XYZ file of C-alpha atoms in Angstrom:
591
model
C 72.394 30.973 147.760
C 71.182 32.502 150.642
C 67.385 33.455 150.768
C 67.661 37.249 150.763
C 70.727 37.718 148.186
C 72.656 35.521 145.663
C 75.294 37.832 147.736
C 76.918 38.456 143.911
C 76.493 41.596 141.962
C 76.299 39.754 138.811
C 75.648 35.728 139.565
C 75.953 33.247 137.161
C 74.325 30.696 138.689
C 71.135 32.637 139.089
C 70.790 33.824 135.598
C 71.349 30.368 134.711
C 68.705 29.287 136.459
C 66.838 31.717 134.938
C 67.662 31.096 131.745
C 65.991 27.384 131.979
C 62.254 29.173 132.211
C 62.913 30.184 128.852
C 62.849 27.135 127.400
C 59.303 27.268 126.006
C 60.046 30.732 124.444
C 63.515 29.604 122.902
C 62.924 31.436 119.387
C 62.066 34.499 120.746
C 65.295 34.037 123.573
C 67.580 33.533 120.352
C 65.920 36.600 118.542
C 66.652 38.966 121.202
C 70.227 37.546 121.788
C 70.836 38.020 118.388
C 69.547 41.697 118.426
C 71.781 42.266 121.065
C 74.563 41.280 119.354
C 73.676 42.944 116.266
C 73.042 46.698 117.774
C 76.644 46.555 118.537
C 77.864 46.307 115.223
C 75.541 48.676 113.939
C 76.508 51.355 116.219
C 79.141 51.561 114.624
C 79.025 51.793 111.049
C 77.263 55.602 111.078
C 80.120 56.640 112.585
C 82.264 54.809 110.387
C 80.745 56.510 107.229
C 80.850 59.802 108.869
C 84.606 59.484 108.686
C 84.433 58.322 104.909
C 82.190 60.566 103.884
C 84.451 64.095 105.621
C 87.839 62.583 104.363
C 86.572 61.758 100.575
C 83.798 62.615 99.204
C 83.811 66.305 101.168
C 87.513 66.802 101.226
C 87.146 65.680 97.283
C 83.683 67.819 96.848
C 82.044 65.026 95.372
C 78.434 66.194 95.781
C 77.229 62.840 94.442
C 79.110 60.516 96.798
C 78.270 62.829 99.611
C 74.386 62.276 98.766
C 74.900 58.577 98.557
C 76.503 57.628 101.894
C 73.812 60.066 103.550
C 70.882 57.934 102.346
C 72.994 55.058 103.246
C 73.472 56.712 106.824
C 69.550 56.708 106.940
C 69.090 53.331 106.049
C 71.920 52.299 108.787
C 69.486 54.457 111.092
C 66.247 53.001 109.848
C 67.598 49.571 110.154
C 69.417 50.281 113.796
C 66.073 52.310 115.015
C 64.279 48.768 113.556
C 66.444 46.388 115.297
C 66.137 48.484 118.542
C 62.447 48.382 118.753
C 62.283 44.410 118.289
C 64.431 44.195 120.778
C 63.182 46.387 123.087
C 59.877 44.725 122.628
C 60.753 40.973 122.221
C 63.035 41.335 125.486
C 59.707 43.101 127.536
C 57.711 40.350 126.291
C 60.012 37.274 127.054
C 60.784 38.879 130.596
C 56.497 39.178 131.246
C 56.759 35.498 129.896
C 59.013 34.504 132.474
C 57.977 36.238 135.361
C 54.303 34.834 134.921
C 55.518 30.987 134.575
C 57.697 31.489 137.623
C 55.326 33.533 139.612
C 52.583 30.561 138.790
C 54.900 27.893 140.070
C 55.767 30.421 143.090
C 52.392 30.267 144.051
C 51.643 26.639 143.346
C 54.364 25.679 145.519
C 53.108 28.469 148.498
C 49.424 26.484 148.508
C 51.456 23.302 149.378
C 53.226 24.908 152.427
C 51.896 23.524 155.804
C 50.688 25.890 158.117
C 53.844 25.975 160.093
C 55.546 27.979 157.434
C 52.546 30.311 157.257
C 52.691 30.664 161.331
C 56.741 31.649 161.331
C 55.969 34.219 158.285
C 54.838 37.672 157.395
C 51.481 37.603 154.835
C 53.194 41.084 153.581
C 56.159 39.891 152.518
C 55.076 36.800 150.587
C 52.701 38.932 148.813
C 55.583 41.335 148.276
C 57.547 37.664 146.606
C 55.064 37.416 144.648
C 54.013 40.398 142.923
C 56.905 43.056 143.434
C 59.967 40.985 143.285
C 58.583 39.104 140.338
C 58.541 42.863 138.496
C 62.419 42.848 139.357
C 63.036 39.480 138.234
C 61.440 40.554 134.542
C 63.232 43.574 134.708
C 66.441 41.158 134.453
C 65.481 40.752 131.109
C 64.235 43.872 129.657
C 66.290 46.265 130.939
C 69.583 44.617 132.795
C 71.306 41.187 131.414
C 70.428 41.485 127.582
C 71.155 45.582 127.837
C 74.641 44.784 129.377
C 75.577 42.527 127.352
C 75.269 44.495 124.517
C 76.515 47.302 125.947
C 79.944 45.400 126.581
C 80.119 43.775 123.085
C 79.606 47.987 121.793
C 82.718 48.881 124.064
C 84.525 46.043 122.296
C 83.551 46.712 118.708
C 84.202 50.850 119.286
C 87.621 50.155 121.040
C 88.323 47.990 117.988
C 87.287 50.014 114.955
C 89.352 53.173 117.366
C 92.038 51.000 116.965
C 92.134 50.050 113.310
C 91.712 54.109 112.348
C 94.664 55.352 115.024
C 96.313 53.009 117.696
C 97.606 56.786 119.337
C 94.202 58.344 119.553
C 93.068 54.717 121.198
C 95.571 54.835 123.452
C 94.408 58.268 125.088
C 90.615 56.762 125.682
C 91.902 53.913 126.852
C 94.114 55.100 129.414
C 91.211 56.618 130.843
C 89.428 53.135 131.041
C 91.591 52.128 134.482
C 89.545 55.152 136.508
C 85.902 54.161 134.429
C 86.220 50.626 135.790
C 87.342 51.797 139.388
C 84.152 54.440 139.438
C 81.717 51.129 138.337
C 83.189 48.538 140.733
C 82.852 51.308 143.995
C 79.317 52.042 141.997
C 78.323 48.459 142.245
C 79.586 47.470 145.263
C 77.627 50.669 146.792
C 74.644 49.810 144.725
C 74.534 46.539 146.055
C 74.873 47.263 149.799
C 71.905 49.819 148.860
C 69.592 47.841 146.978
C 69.663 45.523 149.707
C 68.406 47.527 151.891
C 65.635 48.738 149.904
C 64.091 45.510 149.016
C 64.377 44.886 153.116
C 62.435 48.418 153.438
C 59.784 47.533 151.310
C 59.152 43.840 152.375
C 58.891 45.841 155.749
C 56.455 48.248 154.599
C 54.059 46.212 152.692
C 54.317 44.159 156.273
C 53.388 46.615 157.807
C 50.580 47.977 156.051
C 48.878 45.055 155.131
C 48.870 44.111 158.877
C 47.202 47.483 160.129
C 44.643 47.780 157.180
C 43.887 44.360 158.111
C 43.130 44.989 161.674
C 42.313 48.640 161.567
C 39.425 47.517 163.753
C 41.601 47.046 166.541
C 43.638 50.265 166.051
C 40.373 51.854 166.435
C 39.035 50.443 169.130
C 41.664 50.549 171.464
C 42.391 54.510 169.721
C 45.911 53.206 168.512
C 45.619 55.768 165.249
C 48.057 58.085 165.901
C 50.437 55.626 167.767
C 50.403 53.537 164.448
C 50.699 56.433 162.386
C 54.116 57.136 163.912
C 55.517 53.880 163.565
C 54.525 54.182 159.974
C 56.273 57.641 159.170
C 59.569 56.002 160.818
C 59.353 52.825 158.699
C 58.381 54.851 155.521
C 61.164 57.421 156.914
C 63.453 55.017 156.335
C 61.792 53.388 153.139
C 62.514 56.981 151.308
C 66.481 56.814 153.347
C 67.247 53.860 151.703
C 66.125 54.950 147.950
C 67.809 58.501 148.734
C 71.114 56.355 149.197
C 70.683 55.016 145.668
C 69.865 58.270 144.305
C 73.251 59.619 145.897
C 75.292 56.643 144.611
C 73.757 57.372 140.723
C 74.237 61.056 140.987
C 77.863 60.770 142.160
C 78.468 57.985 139.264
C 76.742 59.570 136.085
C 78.789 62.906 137.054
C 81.936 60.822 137.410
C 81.850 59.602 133.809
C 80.252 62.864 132.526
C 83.289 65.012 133.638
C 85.575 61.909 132.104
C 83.777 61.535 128.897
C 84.357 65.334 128.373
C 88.482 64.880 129.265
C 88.915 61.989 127.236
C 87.209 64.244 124.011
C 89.262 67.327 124.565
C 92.004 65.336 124.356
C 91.147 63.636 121.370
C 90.437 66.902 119.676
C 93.770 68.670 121.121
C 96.134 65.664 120.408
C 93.977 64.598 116.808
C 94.018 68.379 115.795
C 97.456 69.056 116.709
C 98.677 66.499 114.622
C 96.848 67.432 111.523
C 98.086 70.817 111.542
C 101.923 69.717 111.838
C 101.501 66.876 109.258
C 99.028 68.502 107.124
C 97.274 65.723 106.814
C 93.645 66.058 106.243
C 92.061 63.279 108.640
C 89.615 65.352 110.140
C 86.759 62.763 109.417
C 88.579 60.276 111.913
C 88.754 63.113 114.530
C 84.881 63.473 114.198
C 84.213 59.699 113.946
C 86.822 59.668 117.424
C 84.154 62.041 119.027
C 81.188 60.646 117.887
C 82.494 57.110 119.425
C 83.713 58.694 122.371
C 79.751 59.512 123.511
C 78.505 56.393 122.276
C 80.976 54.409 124.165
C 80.954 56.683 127.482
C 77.037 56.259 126.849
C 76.665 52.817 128.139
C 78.431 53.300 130.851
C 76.565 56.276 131.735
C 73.841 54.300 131.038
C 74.507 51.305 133.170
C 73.721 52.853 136.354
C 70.072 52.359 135.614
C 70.405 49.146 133.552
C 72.804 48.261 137.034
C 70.006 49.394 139.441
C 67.513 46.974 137.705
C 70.100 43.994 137.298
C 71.263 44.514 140.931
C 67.143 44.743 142.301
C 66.233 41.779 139.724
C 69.291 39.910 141.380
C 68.415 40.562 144.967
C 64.763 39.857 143.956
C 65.215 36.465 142.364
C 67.532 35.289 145.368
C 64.416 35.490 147.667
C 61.755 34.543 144.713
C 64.248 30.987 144.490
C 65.220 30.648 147.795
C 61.475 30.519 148.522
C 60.656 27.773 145.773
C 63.788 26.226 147.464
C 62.067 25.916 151.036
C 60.809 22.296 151.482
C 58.134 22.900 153.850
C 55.315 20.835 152.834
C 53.478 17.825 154.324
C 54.962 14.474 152.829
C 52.147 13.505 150.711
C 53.582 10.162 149.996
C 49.705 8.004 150.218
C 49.069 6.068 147.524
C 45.402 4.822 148.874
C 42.596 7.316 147.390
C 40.061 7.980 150.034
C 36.965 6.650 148.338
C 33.995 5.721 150.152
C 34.922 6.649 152.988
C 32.656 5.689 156.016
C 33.811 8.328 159.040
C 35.374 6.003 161.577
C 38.139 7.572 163.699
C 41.187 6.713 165.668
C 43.140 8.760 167.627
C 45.850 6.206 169.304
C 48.671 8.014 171.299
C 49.280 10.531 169.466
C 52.408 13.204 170.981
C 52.339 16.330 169.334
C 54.027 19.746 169.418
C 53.849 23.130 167.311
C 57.508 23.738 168.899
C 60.243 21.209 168.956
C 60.130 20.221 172.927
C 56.897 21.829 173.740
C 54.082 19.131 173.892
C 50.048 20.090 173.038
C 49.034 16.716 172.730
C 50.522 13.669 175.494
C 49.620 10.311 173.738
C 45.613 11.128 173.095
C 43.456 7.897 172.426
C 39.767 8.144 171.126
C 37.261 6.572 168.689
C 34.934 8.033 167.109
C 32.145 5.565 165.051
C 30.325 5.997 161.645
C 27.751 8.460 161.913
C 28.563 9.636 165.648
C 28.738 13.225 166.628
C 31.688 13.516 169.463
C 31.647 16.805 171.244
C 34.673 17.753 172.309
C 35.320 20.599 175.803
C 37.625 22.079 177.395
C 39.651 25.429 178.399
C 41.069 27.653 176.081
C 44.722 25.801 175.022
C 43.476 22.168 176.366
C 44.332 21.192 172.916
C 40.576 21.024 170.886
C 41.762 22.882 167.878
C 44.996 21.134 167.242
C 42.664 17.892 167.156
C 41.260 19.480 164.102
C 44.875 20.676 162.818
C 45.858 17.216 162.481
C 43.538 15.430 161.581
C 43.185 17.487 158.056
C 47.034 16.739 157.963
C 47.910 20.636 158.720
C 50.972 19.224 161.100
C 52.223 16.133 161.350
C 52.398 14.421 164.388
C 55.640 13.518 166.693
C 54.140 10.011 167.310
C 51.488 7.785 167.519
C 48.973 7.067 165.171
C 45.052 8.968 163.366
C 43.224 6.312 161.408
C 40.213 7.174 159.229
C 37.926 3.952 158.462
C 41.177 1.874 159.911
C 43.646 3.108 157.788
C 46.468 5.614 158.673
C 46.055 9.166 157.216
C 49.249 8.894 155.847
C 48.499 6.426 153.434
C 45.991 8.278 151.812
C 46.279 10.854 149.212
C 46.192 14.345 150.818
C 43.915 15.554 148.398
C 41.066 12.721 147.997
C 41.644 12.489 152.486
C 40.529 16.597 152.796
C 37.813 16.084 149.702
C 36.600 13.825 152.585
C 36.614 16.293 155.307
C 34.697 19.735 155.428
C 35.513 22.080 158.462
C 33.312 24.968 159.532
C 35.850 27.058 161.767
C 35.001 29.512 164.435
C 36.847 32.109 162.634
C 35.152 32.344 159.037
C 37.171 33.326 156.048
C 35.061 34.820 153.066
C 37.190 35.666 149.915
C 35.927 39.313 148.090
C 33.265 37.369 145.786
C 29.973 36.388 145.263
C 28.146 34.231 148.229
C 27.604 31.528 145.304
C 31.413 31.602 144.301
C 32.162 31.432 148.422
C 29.989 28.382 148.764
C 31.348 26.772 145.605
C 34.763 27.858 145.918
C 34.635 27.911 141.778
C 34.090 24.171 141.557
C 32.730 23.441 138.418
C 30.926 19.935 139.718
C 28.796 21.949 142.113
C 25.846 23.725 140.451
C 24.082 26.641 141.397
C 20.747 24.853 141.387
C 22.592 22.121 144.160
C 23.426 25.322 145.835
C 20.175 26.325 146.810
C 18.641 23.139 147.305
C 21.021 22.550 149.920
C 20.438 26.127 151.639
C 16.736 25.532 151.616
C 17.416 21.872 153.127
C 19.280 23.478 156.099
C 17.332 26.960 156.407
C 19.150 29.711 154.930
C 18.175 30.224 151.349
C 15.243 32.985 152.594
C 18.344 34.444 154.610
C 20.492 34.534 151.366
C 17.472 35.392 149.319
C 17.187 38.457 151.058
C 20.536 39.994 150.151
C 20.718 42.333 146.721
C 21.302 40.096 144.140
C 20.454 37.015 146.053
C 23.202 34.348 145.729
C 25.464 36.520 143.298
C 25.605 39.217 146.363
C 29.686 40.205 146.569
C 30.675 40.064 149.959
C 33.323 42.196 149.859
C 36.858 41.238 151.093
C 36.845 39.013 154.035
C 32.702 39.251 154.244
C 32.557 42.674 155.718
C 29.427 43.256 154.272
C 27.924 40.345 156.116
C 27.460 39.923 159.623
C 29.543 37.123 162.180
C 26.894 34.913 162.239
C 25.261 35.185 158.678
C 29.287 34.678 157.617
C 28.817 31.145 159.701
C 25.783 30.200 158.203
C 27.801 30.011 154.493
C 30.377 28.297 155.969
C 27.760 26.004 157.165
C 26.214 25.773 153.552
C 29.938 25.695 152.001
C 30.563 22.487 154.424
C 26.913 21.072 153.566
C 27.200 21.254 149.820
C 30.704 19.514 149.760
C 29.235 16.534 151.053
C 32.155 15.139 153.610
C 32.111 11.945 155.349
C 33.877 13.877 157.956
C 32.478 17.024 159.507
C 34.297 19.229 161.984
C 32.154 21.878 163.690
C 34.236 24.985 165.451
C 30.682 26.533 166.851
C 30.876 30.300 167.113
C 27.679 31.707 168.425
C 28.620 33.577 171.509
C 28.675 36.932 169.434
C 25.628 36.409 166.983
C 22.315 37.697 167.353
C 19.209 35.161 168.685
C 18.113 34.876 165.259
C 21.682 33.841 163.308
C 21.915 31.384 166.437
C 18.707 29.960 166.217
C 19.607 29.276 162.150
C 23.242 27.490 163.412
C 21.365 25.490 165.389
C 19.129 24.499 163.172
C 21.921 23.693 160.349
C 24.009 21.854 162.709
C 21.101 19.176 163.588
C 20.330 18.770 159.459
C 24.933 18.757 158.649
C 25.706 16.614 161.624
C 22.719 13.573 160.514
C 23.884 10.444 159.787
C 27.305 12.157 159.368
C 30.576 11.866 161.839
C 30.718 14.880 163.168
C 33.292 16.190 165.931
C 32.329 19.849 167.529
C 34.297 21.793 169.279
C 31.630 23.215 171.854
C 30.286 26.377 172.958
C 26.946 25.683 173.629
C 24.865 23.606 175.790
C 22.561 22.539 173.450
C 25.038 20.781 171.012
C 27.399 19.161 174.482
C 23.683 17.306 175.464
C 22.909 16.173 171.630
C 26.421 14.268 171.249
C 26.627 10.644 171.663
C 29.498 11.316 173.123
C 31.722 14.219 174.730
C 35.122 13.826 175.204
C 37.032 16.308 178.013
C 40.469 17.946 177.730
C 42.325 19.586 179.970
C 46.339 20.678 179.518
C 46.787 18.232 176.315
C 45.074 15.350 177.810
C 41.867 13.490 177.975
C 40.516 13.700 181.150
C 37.179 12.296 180.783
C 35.217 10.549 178.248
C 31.334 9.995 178.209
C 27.629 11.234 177.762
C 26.324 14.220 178.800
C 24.468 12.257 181.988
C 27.413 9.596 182.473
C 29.477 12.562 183.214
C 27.369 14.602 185.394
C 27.202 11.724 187.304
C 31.079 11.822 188.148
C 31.443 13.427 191.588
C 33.831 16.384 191.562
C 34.596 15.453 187.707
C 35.938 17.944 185.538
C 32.995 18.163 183.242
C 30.868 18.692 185.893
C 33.093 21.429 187.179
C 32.820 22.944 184.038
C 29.408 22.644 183.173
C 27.943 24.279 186.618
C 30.656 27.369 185.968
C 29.731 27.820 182.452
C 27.351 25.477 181.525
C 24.369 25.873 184.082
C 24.541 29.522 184.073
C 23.300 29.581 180.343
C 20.744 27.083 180.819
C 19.323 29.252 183.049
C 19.200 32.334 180.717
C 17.617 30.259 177.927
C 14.628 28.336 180.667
């Protein structure tokens, strides 16, 4: 199956496979089956004893058999109404059943992804995977596969009692069955064709919103509002296209079978009435009961456009839902070694890597990093500093070569107990829409809130978080808009601090923060990075000259390796280079 569409209007294979998740609900699966199946037979018996009741007990003016088969026509209705309304319910629930085991293991499997999947795809259309497509997928269940089903068994059982009561009378419906079937196969193939397109619309427009609501700052800084707006009314232009060509397909189909339905019963009543007046008979009950299961059985098919739309839509929606939970892009976490007591020693030993196939970041890097050191690391912008990072949390895997962590290859640990080992502060600081406590914590239980602030007074924020409306409970929105860029970097420092890694990474971000946030950084880098292997990405002078050792990249490669003073002392060396173009100037501003 292909990863937008099953590419069948009704596919087996897919409802099979959707069939397995309801395993754990199997009694109420067989209830609603067996509703199903049930409805169709009694659909039928109403009409059934409208017949008896006109040709005996009226044409016989038996007042007292009249009044009997009416209440029994009630309790037929009572018990079909009943029947209808578990299954309507039953079916609702098992499909919200469903959708919520499948969308559980649809996300489950998404947090395993490596970040090259999440680099190649849109954030708008997984979230549209997830939440919209799963609504289709339960949809399958309370309004398409059962509903069909049932529907076809009804055409059956009508067809059949038509043909028990008067083959002739049969006959004339069912000659009219040849241009019904031709009406629905053009309707589904249309519908099909359409649908498609609409899911693609939507993924497109969730896309695209999400993306501009997320960076509306740009759009507004650079005055892109009413460029963006534009865009927007053409891909919501063709959104509402796409639904209108559904909406023309239904119209076009529920008039079809409308203007049939009302054929086949004139001719039912001509051709039944025509030949009760020359026989004399007096069947005019199976006349009646012909035109009562005329509409019933032109009603599901009238019906089915809308029960088709949602099967179709369910259809298309599980083909992506599954052919995402049928990507295998995850990192092989094959280790059987738990990363216990870990002590922080690094190896980098020629290690070749590429985010593209044939496109080299990294040609055959060596370094060492001991217990306890911190190891600056410099460099221009794409030398290759934050893929060191990248890979040494296992985000990528590398072409060749080999990263060791207290002599042991990363790949032989666990992927979980080797990242519980590693905390990373990045430059770019992600705070999810919930309490500073909750952000620090990230919900685990094992880390209390007393630990909490111990650990921001240790480093020098808790006045700083102290400060803020409700004090550690203070929601900081979505993303941590309500903080600024470098109070958001001192919780990441204190979310880092609190997790107590063997490993820290530092991605230092205080070009763009105030004198005050900076001097705070500072101060919780010196306190994180003791007694602690630490590697830091650097920005700043102060943290190059502190490191026992700073390692220099340039295009991929390590170009120079040594202290602050060892590699000064290099004539016309890179770091040197580097340090009186960017380095020296700031050491002047700060004398």
């Amino acid at each position: 199956m292909s990863k937008e569409t099953s590419g069948k209007a009704f596919d087996f294979k897919l409802i099979k496979r959707l069939v397995t998740y309801t395993k754990p609900y199997k009694p109420t699966y067989n209830f609603v089956v067996f509703s199903a199946i049930l409805l169709a037979f009694l659909a039928v018996v109403r009409p059934i004893m409208v017949n008896y009741s006109v040709n005996t007990y009226m044409a016989d003016q038996d007042e007292q058999g009249l009044l009997f088969i009416c209440i029994l026509m009630v309790a037929a209705l009572f018990l079909e109404v009943g029947m209808q309304w578990s299954y309507n319910y039953f079916s609702s629930w098992l499909g919200q059943n469903l959708i919520k085991d499948i969308r559980i293991k649809l996300f489950k499997h998404m947090l395993r992804f490596r970040m090259k999947y999440y680099d190649k795809s849109s954030v708008g259309l997984l979230v549209t995977r997830a939440v919209q497509d799963m609504e289709r997928i339960g949809e399958i269940f309370s309004n398409g596969f059962f509903e069909i089903i049932s529907d076809l068994l009804k055409i059956v059982v009508f067809l059949g009692v038509m043909l028990y009561f008067d083959w002739r009378l049969t006959l004339i419906v069912v000659c009219i069955f040849p241009v019904i079937l031709y009406a629905t196969f053009l309707f589904q193939r249309a519908m099909k064709k359409a649908f498609i397109e609409v899911r693609k619309e939507v993924s497109n427009l969730n896309s695209f919103v999400q993306e501009r609501i997320t960076g509306i700052k740009i759009l507004q800084i650079f005055a892109r509002e009413e460029q963006e707006y534009k865009r927007f009314k053409e891909i919501n232009d063709r959104h509402k296209k796409s639904w209108i060509s559904t909406v023309w397909y239904n119209s076009i189909f529920i008039s079809v079978i409308e203007m049939v339905s009302s054929i086949v019963v004139g001719l039912v009543v001509w051709f039944g009435g025509l030949n009760a007046v020359k026989s004399g008979d007096n069947d005019l009950g199976t006349v009646i009961m012909f035109i009562l299961l005329i509409n019933m059985l032109f009603r599901p098919l009238r019906q089915i456009a809308e029960k088709f739309n949602g099967l179709q839509m369910g259809m298309v929606a599980a083909g992506r839902v599954f052919g995402i939970l049928d990507t295998e892009s995850y990192i092989d976490d094959n280790g059987t070694k738990v990363a216990n007591d870990i002590k922080g020693t690094i190896d980098f030993e020629k290690v070749h890597f590429g985010y593209i196939e044939g496109e080299e970041v990294l040609h055959g890097i060596s370094f060492n990093v001991q217990q306890g050191e911190t190891v600056a690391i410099v460099g221009a912008t794409g030398a290759g500093k934050s893929t060191i990072i990248n890979l040494l949390n296992r985000f990528y895997e590398i072409q060749s070569g080999a990263i060791k962590v207290d002599g042991v290859n990363i790949t032989q640990y666990t992927l979980q107990s080797l990242r519980s080992n590693i905390a990373i502060v990045l430059q770019d600081v992600f705070l999810f829409a919930d309490s500073i406590l909750n952000n620090i914590t990230l919900k685990n239980p094992d880390i209390k809130e007393a630990h909490v602030i111990q650990a921001a007074k240790d480093i020098g924020v808790h006045d700083f978080i102290s400060s803020l409306p409700g004090g550690y409970h203070y929601n900081v929105k979505e993303r941590g808009t309500m903080l600024s860029s470098g109070q958001r970097q001192l919780i990441a420092f204190l979310r880092a601090y609190v997790s107590n890694p063997s490993i820290l990474i530092l991605d230092e971000a205080t070009s763009s923060v105030d004198s005050y946030s900076e001097k705070l950084i500072q101060q919780a880098t010196e306190r994180i990075t003791e007694n602690r292997t630490s590697i830091v990405i650097a920005h700043r002078l102060a943290t190059i000259k502190k490191a026992s050792k700073i390692i220099v990249m340039d295009a991929g490669e390590i170009v120079e390796t040594g202290t602050h003073k060892e590699l000064l002392a290099m004539e016309n060396g890179y770091y040197r280079n580097l340090y009186e173009v960017q380095f020296m100037a700031e050491e002047k501003v700060n004398r």
